[in-house]
Coordinates of C-alpha atoms and ligand atoms in Angstrom, one line a residue:
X1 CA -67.1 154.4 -30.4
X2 CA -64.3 152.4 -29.0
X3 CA -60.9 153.1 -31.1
X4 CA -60.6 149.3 -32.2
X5 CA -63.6 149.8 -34.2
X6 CA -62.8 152.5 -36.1
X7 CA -62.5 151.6 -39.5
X8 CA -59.2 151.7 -40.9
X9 CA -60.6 154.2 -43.9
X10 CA -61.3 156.9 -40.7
X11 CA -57.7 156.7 -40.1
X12 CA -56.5 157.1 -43.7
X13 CA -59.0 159.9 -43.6
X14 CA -57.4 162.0 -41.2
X15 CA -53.8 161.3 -42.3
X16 CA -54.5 162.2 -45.6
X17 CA -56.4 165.1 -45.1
X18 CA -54.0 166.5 -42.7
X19 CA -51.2 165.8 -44.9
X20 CA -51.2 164.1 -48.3
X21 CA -54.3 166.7 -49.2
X22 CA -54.9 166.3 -53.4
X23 CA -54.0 168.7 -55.2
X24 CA -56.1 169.2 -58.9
X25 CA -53.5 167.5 -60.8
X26 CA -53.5 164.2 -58.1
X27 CA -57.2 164.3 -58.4
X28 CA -57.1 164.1 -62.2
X29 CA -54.9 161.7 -62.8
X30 CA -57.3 159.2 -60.3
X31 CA -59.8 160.5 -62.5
X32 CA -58.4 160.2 -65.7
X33 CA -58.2 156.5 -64.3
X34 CA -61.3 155.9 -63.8
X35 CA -62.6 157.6 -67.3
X36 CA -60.4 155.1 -68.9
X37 CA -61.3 152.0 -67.0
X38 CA -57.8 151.6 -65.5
X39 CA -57.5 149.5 -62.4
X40 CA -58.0 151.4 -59.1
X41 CA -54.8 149.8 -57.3
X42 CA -52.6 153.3 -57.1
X43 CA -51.0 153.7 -54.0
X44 CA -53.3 155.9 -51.5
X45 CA -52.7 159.6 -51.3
X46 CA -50.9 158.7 -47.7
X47 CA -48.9 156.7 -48.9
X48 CA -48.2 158.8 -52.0
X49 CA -47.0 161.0 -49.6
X50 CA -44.7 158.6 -46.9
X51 CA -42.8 157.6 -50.8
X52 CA -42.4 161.6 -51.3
X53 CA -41.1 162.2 -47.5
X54 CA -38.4 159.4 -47.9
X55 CA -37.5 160.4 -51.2
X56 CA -37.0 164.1 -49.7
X57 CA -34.6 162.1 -46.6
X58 CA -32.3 160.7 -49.1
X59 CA -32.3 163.9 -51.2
X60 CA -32.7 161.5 -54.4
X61 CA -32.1 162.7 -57.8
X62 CA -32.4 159.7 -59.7
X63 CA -35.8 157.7 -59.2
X64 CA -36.4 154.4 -61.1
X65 CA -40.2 152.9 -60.5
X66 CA -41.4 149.7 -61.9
X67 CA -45.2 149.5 -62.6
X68 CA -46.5 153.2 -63.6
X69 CA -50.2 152.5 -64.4
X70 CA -51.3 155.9 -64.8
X71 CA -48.7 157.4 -62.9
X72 CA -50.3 158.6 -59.8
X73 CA -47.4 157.2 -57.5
X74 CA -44.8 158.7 -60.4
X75 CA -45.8 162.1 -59.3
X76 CA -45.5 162.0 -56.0
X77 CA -42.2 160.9 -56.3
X78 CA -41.3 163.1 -58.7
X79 CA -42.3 166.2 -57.3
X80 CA -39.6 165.6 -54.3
X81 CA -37.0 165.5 -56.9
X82 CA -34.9 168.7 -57.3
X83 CA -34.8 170.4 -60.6
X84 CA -32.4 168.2 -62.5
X85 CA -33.6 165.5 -61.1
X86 CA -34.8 162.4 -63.1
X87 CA -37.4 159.9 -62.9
X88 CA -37.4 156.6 -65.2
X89 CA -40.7 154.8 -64.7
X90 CA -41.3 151.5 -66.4
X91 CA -44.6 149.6 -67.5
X92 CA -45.7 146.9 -69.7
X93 CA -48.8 148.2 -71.0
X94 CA -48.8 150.5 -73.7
X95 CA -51.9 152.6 -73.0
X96 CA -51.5 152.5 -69.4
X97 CA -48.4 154.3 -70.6
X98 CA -49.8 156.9 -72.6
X99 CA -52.7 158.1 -69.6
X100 CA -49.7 158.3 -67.3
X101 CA -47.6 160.6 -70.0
X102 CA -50.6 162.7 -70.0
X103 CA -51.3 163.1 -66.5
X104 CA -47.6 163.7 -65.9
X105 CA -47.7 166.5 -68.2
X106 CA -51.1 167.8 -66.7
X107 CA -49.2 167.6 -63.4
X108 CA -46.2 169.8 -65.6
X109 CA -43.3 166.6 -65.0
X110 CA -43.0 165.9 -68.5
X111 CA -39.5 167.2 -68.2
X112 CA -38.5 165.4 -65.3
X113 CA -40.4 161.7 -65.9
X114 CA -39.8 159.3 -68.8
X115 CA -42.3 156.4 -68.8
X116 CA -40.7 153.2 -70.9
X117 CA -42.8 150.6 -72.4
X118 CA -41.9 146.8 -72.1
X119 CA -41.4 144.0 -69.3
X120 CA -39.8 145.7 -66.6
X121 CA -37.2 143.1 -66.7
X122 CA -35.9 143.2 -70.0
X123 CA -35.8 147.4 -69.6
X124 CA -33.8 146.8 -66.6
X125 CA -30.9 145.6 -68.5
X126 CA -31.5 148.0 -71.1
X127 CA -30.8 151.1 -68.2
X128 CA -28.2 149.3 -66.9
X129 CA -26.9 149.0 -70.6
X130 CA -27.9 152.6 -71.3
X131 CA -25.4 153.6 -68.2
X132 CA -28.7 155.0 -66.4
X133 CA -27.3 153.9 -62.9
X134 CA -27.0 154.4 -60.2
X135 CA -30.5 155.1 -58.8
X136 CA -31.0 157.0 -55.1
X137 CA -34.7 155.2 -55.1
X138 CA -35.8 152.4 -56.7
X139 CA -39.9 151.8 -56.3
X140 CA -41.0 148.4 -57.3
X141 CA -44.4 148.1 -57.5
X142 CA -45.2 145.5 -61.4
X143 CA -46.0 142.0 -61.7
X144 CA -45.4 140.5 -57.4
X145 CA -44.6 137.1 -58.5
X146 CA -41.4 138.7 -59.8
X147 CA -40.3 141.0 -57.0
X148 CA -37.5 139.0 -56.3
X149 CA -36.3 139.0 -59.7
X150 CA -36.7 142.6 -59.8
X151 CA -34.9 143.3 -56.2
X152 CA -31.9 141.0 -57.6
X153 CA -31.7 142.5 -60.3
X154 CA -32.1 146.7 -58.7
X155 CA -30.0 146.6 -56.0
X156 CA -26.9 146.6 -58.1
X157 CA -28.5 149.4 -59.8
X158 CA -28.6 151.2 -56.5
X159 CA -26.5 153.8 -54.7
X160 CA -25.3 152.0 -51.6
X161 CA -27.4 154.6 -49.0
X162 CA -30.2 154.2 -51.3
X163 CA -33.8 153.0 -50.6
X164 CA -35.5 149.8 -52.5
X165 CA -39.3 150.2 -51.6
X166 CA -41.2 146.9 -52.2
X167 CA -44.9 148.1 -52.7
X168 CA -48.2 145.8 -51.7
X169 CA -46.1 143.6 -49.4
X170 CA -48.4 143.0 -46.4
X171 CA -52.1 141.6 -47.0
X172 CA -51.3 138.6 -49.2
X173 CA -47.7 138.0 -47.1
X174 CA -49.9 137.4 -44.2
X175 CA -53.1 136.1 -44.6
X176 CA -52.5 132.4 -45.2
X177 CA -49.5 131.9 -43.4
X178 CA -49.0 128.4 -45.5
X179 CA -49.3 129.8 -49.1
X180 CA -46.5 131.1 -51.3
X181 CA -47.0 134.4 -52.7
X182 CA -44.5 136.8 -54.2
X183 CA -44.4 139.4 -52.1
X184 CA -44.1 136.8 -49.0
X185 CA -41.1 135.9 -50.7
X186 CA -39.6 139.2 -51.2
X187 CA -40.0 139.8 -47.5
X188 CA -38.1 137.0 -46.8
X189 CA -35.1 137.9 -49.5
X190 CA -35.0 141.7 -47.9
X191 CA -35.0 140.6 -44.2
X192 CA -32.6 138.3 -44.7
X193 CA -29.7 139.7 -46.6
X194 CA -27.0 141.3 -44.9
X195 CA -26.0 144.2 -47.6
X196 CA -29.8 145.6 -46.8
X197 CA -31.2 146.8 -43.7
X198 CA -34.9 146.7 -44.1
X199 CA -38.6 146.8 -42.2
X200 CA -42.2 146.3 -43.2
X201 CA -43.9 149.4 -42.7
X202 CA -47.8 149.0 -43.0
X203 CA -49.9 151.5 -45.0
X204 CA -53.7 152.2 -45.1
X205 CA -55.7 152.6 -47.6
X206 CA -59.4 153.2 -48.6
X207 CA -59.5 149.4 -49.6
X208 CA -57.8 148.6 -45.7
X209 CA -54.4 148.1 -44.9
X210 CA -51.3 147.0 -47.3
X211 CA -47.5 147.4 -46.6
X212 CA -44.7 148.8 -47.7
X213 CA -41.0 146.9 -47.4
X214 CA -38.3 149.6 -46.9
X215 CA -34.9 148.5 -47.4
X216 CA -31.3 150.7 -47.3
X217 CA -28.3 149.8 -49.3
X218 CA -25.3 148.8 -46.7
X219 CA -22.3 150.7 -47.5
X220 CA -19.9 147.8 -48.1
X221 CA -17.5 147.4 -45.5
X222 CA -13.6 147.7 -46.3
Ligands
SAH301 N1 -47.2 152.5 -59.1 C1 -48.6 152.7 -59.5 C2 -49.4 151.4 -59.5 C3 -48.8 150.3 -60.4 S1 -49.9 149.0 -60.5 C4 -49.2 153.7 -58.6 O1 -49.2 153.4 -57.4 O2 -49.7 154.7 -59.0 C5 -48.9 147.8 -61.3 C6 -48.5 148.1 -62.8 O3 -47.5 147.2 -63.2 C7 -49.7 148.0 -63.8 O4 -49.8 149.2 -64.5 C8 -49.2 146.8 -64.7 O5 -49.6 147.0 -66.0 C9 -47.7 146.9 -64.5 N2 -47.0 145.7 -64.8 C10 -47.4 144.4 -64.6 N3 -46.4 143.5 -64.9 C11 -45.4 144.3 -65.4 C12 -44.1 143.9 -66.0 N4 -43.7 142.7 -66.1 N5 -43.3 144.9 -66.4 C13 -43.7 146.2 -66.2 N6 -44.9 146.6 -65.7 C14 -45.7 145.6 -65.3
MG302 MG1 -48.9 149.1 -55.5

């Protein structure tokens, strides 16, 4: 078969395989998903992995995600963490919470991962209030019509070195080039500013491909 016909989930195959492999507390947390009805939109195992990897480069101690669902994506990250480290994950649905808590303990991170309940917005200022800042990694990946809110109101929360990740930036950025979307207009806040330096990496999944926006925090100049 001719490599341009290979279906993108052959390629997320082999990746993942070869290096994002499941272990049994990754497989039941997508489990405990499914058992519960949840929606299936948690990052892929691959990509689970690329967010552990740049965790690991940064050496971040202090992790804030926004949009846990059953915190399949919250392990990954956490489990590059060092032992003091801290992950605050944030998510608006109550019993999406609760599977998450339970598959982080299952996955033994209960220690090292708090999951809040509310809008992610209002939380933020709460952290921010609660002196939780500043973040090495900041994963936001709730509601895409308010990514940009969310990005304008992370960065300050962020080291300057630090990463903001914008998750599920690429299919609906692209595919009408006319239409407004949320993530479309994240991409354009990220690539434009000058105190980030950012790209738009894209990621495969079983459902095709997707992207990931990777932006660093400029140390300020003097
Ligand atoms: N990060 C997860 C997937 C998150 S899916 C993973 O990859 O494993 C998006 C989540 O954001 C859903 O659980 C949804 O309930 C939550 N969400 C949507 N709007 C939100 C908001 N305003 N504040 C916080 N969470 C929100
Ligand atoms: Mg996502």
């Amino acid at each position: 078969m001719d490599a341009q016909q290979w279906p993108i989930q052959e390629y997320d195959r082999y990746i993942s395989n070869l290096f994002a492999a499941e272990d049994a507390a990754l497989e039941f947390a997508r489990e405990e998903m499914v058992r519960e009805g949840m929606p299936q939109i948690s990052v892929s195992a691959s990509e689970g992995k690329l967010l552990h990897v740049l965790a690991r480069m940064i050496r971040a101690e202090r992790i804030l995600e926004l949009g846990t669902l059953g915190g399949y994506s919250a392990i990954w990250l956490a489990r590059a963490l060092p032992a003091q480290g801290k992950l605050i994950s944030l998510e608006i649905d109550e019993r999406y919470a609760e599977v998450a808590r339970r598959n982080l303990k299952r996955a033994g991170l209960e220690e090292k991962v708090q999951v809040r309940v509310g809008p992610a917005l209002e939380l933020l200022t709460r952290l921010e209030a609660e002196g939780e800042a500043p973040f090495d990694l900041i994963f936001i990946d709730a509601d895409k019509e308010l990514y940009v809110k969310y990005l304008l109101k992370t960065v300050p929360l962020l080291r300057e070195g630090g990463l903001v990740l914008g998750d599920n930036t690429l299919p609906r950025a692209v595919l009408d080039a006319a239409a407004d979307s949320g993530t479309k207009r994240y991409n354009a806040e990220v690539s434009a500013r000058l105190d980030l330096i950012s790209i738009l990496v894209p990621v495969l999944r079983m459902s095709g491909i997707d992207g990931l926006s990777i932006s660093i925090k400029q140390a300020q100049r003097a």
